[in-house]
PDB file of C-alpha atoms in Angstrom:
ATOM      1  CA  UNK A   1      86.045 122.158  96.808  1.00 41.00           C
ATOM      2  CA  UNK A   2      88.912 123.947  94.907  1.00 45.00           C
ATOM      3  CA  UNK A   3      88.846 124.283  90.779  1.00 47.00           C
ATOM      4  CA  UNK A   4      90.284 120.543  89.675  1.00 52.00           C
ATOM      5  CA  UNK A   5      90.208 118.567  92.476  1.00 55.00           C
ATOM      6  CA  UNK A   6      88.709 115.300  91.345  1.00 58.00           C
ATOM      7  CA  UNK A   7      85.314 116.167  93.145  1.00 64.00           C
ATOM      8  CA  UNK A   8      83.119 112.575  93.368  1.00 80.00           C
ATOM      9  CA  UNK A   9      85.769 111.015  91.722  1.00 95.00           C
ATOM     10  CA  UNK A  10      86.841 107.061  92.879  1.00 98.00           C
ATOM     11  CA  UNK A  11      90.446 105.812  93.250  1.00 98.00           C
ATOM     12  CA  UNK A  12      91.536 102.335  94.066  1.00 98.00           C
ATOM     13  CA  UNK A  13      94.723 102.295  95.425  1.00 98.00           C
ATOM     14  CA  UNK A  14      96.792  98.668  95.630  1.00 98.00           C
ATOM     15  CA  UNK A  15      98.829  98.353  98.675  1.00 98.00           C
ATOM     16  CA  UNK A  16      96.963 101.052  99.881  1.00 98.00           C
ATOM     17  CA  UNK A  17      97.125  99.777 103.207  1.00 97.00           C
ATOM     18  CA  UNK A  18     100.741 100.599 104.019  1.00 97.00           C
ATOM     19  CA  UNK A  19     103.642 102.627 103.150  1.00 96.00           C
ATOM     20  CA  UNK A  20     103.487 104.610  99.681  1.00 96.00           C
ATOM     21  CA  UNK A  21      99.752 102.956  99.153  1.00 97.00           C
ATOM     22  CA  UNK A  22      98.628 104.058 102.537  1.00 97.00           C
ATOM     23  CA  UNK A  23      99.703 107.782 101.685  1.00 98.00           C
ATOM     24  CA  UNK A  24      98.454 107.308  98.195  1.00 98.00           C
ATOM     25  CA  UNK A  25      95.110 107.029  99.520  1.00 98.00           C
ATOM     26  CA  UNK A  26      95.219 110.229 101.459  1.00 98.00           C
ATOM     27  CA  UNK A  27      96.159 112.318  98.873  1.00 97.00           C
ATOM     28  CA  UNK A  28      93.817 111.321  96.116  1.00 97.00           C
ATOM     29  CA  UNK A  29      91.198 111.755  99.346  1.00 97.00           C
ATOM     30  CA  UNK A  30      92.532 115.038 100.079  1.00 96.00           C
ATOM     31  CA  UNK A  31      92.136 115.839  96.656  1.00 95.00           C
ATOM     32  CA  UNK A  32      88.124 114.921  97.263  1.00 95.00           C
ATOM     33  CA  UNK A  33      88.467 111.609  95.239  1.00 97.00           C
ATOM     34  CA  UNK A  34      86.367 108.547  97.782  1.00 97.00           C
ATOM     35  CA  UNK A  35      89.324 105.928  97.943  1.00 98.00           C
ATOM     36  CA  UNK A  36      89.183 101.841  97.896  1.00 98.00           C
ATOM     37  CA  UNK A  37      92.432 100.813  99.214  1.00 98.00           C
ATOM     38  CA  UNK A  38      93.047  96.923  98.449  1.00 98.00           C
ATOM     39  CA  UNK A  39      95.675  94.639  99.764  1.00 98.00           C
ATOM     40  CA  UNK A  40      96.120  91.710 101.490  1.00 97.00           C
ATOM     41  CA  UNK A  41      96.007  92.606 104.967  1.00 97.00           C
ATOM     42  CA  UNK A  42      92.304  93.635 106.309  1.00 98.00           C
ATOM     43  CA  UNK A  43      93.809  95.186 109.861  1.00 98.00           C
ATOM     44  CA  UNK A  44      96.519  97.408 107.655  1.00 98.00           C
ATOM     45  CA  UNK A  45      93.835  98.646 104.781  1.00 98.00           C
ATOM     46  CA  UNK A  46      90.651  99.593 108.128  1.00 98.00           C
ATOM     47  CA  UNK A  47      92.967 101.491 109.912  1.00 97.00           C
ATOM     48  CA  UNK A  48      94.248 103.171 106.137  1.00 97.00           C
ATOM     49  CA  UNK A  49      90.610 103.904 106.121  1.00 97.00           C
ATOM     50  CA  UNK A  50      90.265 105.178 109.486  1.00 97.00           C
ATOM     51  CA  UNK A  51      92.471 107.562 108.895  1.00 97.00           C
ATOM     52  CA  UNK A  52      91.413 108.844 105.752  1.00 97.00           C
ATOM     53  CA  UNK A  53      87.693 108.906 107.451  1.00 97.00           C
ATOM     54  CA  UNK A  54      89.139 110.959 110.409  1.00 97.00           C
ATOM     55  CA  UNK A  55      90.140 113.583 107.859  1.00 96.00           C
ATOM     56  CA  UNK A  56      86.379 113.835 106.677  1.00 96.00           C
ATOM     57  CA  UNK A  57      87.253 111.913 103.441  1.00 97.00           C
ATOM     58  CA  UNK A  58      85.446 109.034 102.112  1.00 96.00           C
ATOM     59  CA  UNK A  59      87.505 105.492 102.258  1.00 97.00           C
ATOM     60  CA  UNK A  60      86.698 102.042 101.947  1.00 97.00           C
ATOM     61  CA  UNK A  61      88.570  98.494 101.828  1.00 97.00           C
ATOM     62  CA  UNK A  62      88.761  95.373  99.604  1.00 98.00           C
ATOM     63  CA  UNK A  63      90.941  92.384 100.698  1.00 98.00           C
ATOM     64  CA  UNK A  64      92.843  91.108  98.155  1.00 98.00           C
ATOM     65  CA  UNK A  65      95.755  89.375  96.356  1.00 98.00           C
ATOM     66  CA  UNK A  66      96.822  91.410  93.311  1.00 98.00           C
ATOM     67  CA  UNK A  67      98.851  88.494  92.023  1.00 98.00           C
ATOM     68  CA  UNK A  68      95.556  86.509  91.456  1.00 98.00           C
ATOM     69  CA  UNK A  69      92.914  87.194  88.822  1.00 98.00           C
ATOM     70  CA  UNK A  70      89.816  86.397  90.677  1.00 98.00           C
ATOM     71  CA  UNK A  71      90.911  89.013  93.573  1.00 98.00           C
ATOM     72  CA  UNK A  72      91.562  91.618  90.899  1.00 98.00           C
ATOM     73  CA  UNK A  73      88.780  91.257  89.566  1.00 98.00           C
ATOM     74  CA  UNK A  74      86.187  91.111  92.519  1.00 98.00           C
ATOM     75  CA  UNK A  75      88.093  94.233  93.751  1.00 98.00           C
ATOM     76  CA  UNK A  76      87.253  96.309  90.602  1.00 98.00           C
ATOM     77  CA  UNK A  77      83.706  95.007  90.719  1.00 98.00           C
ATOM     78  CA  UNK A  78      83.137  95.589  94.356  1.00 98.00           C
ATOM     79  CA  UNK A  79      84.268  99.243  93.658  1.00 98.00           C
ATOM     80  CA  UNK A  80      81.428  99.838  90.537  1.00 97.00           C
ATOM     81  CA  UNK A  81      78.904  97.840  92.720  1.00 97.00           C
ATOM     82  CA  UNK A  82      79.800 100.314  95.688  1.00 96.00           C
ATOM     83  CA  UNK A  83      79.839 103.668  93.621  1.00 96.00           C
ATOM     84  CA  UNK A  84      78.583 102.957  90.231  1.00 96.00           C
ATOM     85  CA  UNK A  85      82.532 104.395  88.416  1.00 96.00           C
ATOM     86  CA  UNK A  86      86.255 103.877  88.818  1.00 98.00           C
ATOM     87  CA  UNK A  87      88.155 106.844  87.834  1.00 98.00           C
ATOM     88  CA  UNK A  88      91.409 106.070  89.101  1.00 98.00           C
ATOM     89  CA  UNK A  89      93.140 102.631  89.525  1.00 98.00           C
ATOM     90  CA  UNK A  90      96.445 103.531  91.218  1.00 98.00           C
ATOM     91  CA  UNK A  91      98.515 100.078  91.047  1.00 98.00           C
ATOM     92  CA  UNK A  92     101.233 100.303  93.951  1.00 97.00           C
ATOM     93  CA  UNK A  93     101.297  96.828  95.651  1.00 97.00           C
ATOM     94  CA  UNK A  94     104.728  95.840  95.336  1.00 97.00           C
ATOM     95  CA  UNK A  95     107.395  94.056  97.831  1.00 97.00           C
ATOM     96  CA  UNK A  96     110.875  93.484  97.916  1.00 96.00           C
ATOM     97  CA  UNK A  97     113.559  90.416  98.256  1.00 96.00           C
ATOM     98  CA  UNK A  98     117.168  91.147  98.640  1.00 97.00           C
ATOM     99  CA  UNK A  99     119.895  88.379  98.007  1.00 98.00           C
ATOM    100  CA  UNK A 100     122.369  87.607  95.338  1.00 97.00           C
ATOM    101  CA  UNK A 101     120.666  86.841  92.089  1.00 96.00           C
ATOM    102  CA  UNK A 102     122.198  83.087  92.620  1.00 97.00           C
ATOM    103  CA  UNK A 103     120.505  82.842  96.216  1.00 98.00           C
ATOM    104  CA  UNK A 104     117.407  84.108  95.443  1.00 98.00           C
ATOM    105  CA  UNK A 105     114.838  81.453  95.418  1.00 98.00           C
ATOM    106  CA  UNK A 106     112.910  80.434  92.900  1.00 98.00           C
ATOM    107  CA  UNK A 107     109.652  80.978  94.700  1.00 98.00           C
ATOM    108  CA  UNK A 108     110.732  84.566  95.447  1.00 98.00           C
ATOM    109  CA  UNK A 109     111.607  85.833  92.370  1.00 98.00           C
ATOM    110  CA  UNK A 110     108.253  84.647  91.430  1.00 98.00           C
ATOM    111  CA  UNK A 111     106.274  86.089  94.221  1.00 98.00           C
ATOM    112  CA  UNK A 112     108.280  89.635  93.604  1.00 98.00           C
ATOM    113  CA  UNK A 113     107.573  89.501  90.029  1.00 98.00           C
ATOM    114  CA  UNK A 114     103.841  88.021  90.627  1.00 98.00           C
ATOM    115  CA  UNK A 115     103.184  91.164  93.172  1.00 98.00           C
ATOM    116  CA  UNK A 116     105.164  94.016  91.693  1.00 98.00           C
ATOM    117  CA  UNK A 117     104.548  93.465  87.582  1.00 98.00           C
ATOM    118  CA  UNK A 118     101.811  90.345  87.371  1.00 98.00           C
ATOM    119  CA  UNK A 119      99.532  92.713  89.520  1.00 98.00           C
ATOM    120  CA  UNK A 120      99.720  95.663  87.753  1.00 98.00           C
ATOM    121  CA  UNK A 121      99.044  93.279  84.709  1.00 98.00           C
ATOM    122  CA  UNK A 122      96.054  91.665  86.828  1.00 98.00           C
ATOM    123  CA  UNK A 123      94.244  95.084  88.213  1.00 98.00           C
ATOM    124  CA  UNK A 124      94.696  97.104  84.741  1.00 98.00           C
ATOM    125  CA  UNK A 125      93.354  93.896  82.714  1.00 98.00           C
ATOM    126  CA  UNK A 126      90.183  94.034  84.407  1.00 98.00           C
ATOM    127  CA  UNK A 127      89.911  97.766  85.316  1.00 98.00           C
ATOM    128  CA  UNK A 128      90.631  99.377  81.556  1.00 98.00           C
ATOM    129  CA  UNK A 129      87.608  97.351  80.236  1.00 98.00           C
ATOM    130  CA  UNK A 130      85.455  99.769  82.955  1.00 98.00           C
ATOM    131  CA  UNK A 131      87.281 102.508  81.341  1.00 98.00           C
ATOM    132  CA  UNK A 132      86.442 101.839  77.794  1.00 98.00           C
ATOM    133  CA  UNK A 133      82.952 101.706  78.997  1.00 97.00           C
ATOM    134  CA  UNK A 134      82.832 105.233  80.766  1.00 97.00           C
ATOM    135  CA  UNK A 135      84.706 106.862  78.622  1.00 97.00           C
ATOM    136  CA  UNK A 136      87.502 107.778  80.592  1.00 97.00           C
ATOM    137  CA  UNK A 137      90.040 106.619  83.209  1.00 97.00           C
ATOM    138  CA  UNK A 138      93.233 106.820  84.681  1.00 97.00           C
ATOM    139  CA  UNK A 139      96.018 104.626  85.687  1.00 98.00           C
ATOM    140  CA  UNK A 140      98.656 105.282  87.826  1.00 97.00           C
ATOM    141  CA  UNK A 141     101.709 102.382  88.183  1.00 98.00           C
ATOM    142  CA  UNK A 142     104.474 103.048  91.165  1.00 96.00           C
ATOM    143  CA  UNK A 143     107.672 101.700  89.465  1.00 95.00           C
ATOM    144  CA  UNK A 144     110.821 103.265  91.398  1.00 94.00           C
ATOM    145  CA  UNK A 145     114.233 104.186  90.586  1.00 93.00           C
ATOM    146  CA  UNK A 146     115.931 100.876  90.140  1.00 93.00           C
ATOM    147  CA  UNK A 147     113.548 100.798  87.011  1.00 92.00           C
ATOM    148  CA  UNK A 148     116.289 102.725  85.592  1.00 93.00           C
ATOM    149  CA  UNK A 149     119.465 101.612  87.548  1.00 93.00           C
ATOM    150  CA  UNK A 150     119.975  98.126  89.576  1.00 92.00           C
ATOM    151  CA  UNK A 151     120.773  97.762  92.665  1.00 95.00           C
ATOM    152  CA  UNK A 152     123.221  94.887  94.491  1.00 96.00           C
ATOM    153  CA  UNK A 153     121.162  91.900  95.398  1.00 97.00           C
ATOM    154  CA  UNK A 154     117.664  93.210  94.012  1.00 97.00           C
ATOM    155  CA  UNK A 155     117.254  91.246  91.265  1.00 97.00           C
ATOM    156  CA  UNK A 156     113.654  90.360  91.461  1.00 97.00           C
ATOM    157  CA  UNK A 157     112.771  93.865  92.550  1.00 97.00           C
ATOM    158  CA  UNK A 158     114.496  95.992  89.727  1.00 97.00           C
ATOM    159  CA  UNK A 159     113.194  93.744  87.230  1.00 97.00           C
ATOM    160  CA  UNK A 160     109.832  93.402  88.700  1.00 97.00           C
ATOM    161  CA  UNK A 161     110.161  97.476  88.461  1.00 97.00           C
ATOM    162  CA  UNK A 162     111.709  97.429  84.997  1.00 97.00           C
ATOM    163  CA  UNK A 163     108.705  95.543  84.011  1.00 97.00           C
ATOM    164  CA  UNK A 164     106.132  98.183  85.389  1.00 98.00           C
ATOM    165  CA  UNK A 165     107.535 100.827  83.879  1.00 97.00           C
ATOM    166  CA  UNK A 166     108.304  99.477  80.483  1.00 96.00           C
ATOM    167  CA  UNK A 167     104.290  98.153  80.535  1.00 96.00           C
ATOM    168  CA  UNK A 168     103.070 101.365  81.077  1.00 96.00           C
TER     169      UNK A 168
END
C-alpha cells in the first residue's frame, strides 16, 4: 500500500448503506481502511459491502438505528469485538423532510433532528470513550451546506445540519 493510506485501519460509516454513506465506505476502503457500514436497512448496507468486497477491500455490516442508544452502542461494540480497534467513526446517517416550517409535523421534525444531529450525538457518545482508550481516533460528521444558509421548506433539515456542525 501507498505511504499514508490508513493500512489496517477500521472505519464505521453511518448511512453507509446508501448515497454519500455508501461512497463513504469505498473510499476509506480504497484508502485500505476495513469498513463497517451501519444503517437501518440490511439489503442496502450487504450489497454496500458487496461492492466494496468486489474491489478486494474488506467490508462488513451492522443494522442499526442511529437515533437509539442501544443500536449505537451495539454497533461500536460489534466493530471492537470484530477487529479489536475503531479508528474512524464517520457519522453520515441523515434524511430529509421538506414542507413549510408550519406544515411540518411534529413527528418529523423530530425524526430529522433524531437521525441527522441525535445520531451523531448517539454514535460519538459511545465511540470517543474507545478513543480515549486507544489513544487515538477520528471523527468525521457530514453536515451540508444549509448548515450555513437555509433553504425554503427545510426546516428540520438545516437545523438538524446546523446542529452537526456547530457540535463538532
Amino acid at each position: 500500500r501507498a505511504a499514508g493510506r490508513m493500512t489496517d485501519r477500521v472505519t464505521l460509516v453511518t448511512g453507509g448503506g446508501t448515497g454519500i454513506g455508501r461512497a463513504a465506505c469505498l473510499v476509506f476502503a480504497r484508502e485500505g481502511a476495513r469498513v463497517v457500514a451501519v444503517g437501518p436497512d440490511e439489503a442496502a448496507l450487504k450489497d454496500a459491502a458487496a461492492c466494496v468486497q468486489d474491489e478486494g477491500h474488506e467490508a462488513s455490516w451492522i443494522v442499526g438505528d442511529v437515533r437509539r442508544s442501544e443500536d449505537a452502542r451495539r454497533a461500536i461494540e460489534a466493530t471492537i469485538a470484530r477487529y479489536a480497534r475503531l479508528d474512524a467513526l464517520c457519522n453520515n446517517a441523515g434524511i430529509e423532510f421538506a414542507a413549510p416550517l408550519h406544515e411540518t409535523p411534529e413527528d418529523k421534525w423530530d425524526l430529522v433532528l433524531d437521525t441527522n444531529l441525535k445520531g451523531v450525538y448517539q454514535m460519538s457518545r459511545h465511540a470517543i470513550p474507545v478513543m480515549m482508550r486507544q489513544g487515538r481516533g477520528v471523527i468525521v460528521n457530514t453536515a451540508s451546506q444549509l448548515a450555513f444558509v437555509g433553504a425554503r421548506n427545510y426546516g428540520a433539515y438545516c437545523a438538524s445540519k446546523g446542529g452537526v456542525l456547530n457540535l463538532t
